[in-house]
mmCIF file of N, CA and C in Angstrom:
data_model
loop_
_atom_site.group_PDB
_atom_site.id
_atom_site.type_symbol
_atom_site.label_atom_id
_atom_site.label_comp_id
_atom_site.label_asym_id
_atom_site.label_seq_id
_atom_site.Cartn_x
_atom_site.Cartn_y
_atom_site.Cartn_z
ATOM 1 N N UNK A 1 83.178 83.632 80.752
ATOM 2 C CA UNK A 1 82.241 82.784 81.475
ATOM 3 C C UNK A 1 82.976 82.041 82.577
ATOM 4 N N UNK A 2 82.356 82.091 83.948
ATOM 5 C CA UNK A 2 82.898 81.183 85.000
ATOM 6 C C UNK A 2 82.978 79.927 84.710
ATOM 7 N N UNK A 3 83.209 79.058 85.950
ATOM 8 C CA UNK A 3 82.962 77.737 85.901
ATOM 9 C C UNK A 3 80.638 77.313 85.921
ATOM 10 N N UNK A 4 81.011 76.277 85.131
ATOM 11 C CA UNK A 4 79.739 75.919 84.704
ATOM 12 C C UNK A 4 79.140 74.292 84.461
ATOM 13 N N UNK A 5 78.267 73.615 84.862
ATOM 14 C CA UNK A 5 78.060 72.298 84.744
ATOM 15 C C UNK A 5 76.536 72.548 83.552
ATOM 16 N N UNK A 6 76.933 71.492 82.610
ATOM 17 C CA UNK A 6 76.010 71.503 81.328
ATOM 18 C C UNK A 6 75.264 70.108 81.566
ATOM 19 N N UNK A 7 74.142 69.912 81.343
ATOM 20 C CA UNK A 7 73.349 68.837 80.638
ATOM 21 C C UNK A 7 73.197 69.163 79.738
ATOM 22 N N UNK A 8 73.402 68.191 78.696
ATOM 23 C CA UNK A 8 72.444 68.608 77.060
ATOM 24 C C UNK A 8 71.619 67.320 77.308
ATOM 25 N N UNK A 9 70.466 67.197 76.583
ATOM 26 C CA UNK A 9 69.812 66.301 76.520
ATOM 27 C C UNK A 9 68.966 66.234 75.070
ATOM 28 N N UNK A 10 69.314 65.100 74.537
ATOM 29 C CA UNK A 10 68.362 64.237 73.082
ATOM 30 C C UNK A 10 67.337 63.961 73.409
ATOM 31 N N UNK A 11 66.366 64.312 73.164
ATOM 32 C CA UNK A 11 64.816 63.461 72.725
ATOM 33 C C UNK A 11 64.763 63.167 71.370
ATOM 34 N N UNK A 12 63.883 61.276 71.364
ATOM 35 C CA UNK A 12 63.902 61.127 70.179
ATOM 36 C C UNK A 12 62.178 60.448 70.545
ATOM 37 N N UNK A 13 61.350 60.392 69.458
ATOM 38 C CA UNK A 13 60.000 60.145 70.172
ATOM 39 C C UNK A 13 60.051 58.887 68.862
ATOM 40 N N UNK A 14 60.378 58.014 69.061
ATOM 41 C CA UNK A 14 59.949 56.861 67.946
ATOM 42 C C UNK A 14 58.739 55.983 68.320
ATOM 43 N N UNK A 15 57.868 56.496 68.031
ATOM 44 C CA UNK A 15 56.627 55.634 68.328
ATOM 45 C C UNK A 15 56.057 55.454 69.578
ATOM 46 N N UNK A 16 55.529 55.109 70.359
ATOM 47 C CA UNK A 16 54.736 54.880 71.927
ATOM 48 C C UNK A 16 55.763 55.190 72.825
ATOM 49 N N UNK A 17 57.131 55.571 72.409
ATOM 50 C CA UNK A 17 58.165 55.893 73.369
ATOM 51 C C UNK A 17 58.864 57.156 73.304
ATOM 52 N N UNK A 18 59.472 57.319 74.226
ATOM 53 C CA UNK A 18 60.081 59.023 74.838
ATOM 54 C C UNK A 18 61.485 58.139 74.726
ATOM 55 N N UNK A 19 62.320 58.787 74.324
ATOM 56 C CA UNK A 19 63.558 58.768 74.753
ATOM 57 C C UNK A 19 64.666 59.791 74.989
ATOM 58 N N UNK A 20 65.338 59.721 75.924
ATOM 59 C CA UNK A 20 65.699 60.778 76.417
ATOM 60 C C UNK A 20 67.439 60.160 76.912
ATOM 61 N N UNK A 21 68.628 61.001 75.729
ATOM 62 C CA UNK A 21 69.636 60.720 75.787
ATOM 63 C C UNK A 21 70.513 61.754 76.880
ATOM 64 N N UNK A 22 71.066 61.819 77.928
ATOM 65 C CA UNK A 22 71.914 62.329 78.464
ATOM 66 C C UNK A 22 73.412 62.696 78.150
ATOM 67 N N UNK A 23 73.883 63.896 77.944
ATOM 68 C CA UNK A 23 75.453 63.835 78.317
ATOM 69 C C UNK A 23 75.754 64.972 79.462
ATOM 70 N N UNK A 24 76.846 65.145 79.741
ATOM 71 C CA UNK A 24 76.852 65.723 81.018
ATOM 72 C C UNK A 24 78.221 66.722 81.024
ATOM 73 N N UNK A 25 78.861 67.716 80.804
ATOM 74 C CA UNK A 25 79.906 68.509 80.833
ATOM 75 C C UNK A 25 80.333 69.555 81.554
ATOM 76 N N UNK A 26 81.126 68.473 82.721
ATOM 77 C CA UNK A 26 81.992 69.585 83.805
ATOM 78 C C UNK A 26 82.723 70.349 83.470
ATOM 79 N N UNK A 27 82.369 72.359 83.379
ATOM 80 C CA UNK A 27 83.567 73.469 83.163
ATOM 81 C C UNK A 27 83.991 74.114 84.173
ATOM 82 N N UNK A 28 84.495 72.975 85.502
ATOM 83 C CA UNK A 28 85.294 73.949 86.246
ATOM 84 C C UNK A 28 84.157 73.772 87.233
ATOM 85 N N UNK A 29 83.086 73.384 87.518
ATOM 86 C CA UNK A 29 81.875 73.028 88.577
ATOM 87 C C UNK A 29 81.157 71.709 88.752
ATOM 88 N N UNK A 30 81.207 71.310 89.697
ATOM 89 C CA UNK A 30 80.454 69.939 89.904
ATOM 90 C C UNK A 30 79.470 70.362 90.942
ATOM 91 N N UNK A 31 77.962 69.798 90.655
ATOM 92 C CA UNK A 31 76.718 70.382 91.243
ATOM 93 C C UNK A 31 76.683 69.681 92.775
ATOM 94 N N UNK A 32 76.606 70.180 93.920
ATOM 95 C CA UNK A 32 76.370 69.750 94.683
ATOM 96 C C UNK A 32 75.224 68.650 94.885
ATOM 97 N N UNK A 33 74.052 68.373 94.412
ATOM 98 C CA UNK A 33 73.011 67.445 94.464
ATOM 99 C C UNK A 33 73.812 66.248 93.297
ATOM 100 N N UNK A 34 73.118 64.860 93.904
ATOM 101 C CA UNK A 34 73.226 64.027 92.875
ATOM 102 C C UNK A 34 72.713 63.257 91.953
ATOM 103 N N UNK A 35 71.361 64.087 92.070
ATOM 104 C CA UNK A 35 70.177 63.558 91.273
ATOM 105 C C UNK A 35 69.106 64.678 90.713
ATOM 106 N N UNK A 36 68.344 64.585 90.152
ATOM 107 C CA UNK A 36 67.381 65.557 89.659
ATOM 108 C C UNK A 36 65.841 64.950 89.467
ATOM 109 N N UNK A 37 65.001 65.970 89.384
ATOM 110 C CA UNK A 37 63.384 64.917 89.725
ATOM 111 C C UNK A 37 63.462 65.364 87.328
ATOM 112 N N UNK A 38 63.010 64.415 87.168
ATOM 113 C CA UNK A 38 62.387 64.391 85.828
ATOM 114 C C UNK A 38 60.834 64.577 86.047
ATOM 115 N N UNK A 39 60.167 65.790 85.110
ATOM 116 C CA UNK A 39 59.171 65.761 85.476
ATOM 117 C C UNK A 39 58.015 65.204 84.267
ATOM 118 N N UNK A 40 57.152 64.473 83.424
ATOM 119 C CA UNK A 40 56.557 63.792 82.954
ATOM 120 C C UNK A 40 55.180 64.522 82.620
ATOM 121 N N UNK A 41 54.574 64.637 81.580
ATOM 122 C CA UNK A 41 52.993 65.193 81.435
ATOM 123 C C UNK A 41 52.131 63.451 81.937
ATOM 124 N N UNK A 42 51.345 63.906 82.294
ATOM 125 C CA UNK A 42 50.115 62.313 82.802
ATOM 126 C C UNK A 42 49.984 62.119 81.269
ATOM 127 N N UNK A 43 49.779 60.341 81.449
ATOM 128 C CA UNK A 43 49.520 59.876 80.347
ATOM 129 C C UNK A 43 50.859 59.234 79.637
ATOM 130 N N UNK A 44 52.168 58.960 80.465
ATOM 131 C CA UNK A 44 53.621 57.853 80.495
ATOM 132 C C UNK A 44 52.705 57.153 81.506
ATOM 133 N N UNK A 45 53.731 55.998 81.076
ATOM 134 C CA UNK A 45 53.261 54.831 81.914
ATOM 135 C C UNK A 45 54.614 54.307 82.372
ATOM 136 N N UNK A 46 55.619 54.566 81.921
ATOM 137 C CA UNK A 46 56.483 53.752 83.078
ATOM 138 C C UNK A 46 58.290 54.920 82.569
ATOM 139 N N UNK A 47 58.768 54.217 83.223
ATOM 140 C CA UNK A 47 60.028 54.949 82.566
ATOM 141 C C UNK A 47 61.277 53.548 82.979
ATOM 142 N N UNK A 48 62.559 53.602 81.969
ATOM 143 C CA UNK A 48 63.300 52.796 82.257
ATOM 144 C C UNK A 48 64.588 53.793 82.275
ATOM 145 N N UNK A 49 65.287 53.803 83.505
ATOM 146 C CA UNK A 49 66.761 54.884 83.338
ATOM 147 C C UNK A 49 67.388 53.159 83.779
ATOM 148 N N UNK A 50 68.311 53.585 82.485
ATOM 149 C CA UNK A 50 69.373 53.380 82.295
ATOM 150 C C UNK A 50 69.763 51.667 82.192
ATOM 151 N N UNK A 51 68.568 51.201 81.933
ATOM 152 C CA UNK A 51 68.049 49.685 81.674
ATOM 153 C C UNK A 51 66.969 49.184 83.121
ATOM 154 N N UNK A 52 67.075 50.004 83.822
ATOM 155 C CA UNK A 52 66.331 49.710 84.784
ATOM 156 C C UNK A 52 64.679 50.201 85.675
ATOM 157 N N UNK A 53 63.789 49.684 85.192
ATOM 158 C CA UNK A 53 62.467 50.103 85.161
ATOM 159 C C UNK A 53 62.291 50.680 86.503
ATOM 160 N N UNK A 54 61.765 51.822 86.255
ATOM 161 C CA UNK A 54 61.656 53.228 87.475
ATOM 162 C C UNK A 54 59.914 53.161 87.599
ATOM 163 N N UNK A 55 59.843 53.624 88.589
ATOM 164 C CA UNK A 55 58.453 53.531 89.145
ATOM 165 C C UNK A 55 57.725 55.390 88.704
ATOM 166 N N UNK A 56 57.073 55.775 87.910
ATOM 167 C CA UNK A 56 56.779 56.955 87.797
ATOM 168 C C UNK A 56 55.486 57.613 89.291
ATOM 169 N N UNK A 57 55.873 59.049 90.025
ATOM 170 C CA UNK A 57 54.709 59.091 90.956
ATOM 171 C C UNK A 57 53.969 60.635 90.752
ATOM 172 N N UNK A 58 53.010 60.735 90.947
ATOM 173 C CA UNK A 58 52.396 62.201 90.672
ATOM 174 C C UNK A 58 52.695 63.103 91.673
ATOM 175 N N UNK A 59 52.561 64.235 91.000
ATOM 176 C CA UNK A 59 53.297 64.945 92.118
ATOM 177 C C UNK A 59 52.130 66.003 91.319
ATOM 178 N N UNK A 60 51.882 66.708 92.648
ATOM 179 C CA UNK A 60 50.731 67.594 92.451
ATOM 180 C C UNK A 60 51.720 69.150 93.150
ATOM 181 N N UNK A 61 51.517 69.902 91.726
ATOM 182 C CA UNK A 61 52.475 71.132 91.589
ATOM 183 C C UNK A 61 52.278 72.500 92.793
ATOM 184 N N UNK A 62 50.819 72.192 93.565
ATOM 185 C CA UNK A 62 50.453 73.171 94.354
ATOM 186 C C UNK A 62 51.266 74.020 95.204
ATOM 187 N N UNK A 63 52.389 73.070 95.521
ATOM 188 C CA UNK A 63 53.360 74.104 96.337
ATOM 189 C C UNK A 63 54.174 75.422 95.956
ATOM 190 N N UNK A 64 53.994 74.508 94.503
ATOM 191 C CA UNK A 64 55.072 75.760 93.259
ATOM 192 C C UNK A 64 54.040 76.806 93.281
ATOM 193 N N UNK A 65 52.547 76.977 93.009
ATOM 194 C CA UNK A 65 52.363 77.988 92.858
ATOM 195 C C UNK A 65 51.428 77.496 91.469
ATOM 196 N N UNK A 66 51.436 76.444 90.941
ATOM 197 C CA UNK A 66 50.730 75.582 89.699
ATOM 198 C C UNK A 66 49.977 74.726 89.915
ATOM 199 N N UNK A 67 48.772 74.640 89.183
ATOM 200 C CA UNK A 67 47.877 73.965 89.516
ATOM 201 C C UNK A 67 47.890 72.419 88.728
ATOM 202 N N UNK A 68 48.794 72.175 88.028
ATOM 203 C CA UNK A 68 48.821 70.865 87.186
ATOM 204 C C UNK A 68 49.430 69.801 88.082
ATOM 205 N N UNK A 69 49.278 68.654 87.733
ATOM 206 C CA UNK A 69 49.949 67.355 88.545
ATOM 207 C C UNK A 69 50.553 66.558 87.587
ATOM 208 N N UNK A 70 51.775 66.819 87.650
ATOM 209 C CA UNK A 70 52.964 65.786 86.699
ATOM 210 C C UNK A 70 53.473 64.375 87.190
ATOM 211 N N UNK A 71 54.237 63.559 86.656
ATOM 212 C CA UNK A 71 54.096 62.356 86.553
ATOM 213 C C UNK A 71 55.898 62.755 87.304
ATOM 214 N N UNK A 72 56.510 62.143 87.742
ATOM 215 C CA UNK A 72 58.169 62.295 88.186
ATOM 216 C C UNK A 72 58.769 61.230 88.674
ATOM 217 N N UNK A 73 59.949 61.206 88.320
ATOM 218 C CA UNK A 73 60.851 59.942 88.697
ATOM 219 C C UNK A 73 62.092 60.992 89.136
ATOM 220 N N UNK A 74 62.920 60.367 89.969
ATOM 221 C CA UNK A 74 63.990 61.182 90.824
ATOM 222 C C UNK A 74 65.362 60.154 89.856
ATOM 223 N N UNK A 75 66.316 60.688 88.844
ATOM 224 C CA UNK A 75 67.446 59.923 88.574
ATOM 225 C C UNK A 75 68.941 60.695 88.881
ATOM 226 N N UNK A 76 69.480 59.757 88.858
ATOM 227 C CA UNK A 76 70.950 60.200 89.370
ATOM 228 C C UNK A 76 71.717 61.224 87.971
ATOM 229 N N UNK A 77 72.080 62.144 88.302
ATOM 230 C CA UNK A 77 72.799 62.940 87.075
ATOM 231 C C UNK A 77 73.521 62.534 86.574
ATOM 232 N N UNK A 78 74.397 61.249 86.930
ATOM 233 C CA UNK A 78 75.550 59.996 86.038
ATOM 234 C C UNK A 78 74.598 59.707 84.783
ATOM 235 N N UNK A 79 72.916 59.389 84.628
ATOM 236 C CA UNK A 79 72.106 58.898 83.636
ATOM 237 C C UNK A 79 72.787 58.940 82.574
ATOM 238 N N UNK A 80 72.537 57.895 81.853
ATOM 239 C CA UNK A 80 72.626 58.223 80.510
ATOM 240 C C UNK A 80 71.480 58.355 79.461
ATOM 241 N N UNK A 81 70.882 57.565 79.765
ATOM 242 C CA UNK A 81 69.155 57.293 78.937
ATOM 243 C C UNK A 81 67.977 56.907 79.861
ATOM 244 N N UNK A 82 67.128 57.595 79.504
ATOM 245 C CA UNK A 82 65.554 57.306 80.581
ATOM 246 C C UNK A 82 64.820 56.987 79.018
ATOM 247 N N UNK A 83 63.705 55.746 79.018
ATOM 248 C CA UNK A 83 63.073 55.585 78.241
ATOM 249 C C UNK A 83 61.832 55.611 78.430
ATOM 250 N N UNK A 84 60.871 56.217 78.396
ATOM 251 C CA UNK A 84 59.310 56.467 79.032
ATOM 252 C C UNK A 84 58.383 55.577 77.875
ATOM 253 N N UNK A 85 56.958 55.481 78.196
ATOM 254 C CA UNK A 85 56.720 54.638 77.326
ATOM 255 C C UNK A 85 55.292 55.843 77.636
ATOM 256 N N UNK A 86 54.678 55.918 76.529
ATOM 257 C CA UNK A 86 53.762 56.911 76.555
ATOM 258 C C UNK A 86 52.404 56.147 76.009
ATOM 259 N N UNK A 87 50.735 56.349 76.673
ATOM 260 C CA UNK A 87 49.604 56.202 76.628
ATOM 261 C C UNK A 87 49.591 56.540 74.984
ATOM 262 N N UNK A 88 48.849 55.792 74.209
ATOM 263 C CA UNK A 88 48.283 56.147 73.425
ATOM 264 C C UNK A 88 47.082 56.050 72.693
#
């Protein structure tokens, strides 16, 4: 295997909340971009990366080729934890 950049990522759903643990493992590649869009089903109401409350915005998928409209926040790939808080 070449060089390779890993996210793993934890979800843990404890009650009205999403949580979402980050780690991050450089093999020999570091990604040119420095952020990534998180994309959300409707029906979160807010998200907090990394202690700091993020503004969630819809994004309507039509360009992709999909007809659904997801919820997205743009975070930096350093993240460690995004905490969403989900409609119930």
């Amino acid at each position: 295997a070449g060089p390779r950049f890993l996210l793993d990522v934890r979800v843990e759903s404890p009650g009205d909340r999403l949580r979402l643990q980050f780690h991050r493992a450089f093999e020999g590649f570091v990604p040119i971009q420095r952020e990534l869009e998180l994309r959300l089903p409707r029906g979160c109401t807010g998200a907090v990366v990394d202690g700091r409350p993020r503004e969630l915005t819809a994004r309507d998928l039509a360009a992709e080729g999909r007809s659904a409209t997801w919820l997205a926040v743009r975070i930096p790939l350093d993240t460690r934890e995004v905490t969403v808080g989900l409609d119930q």
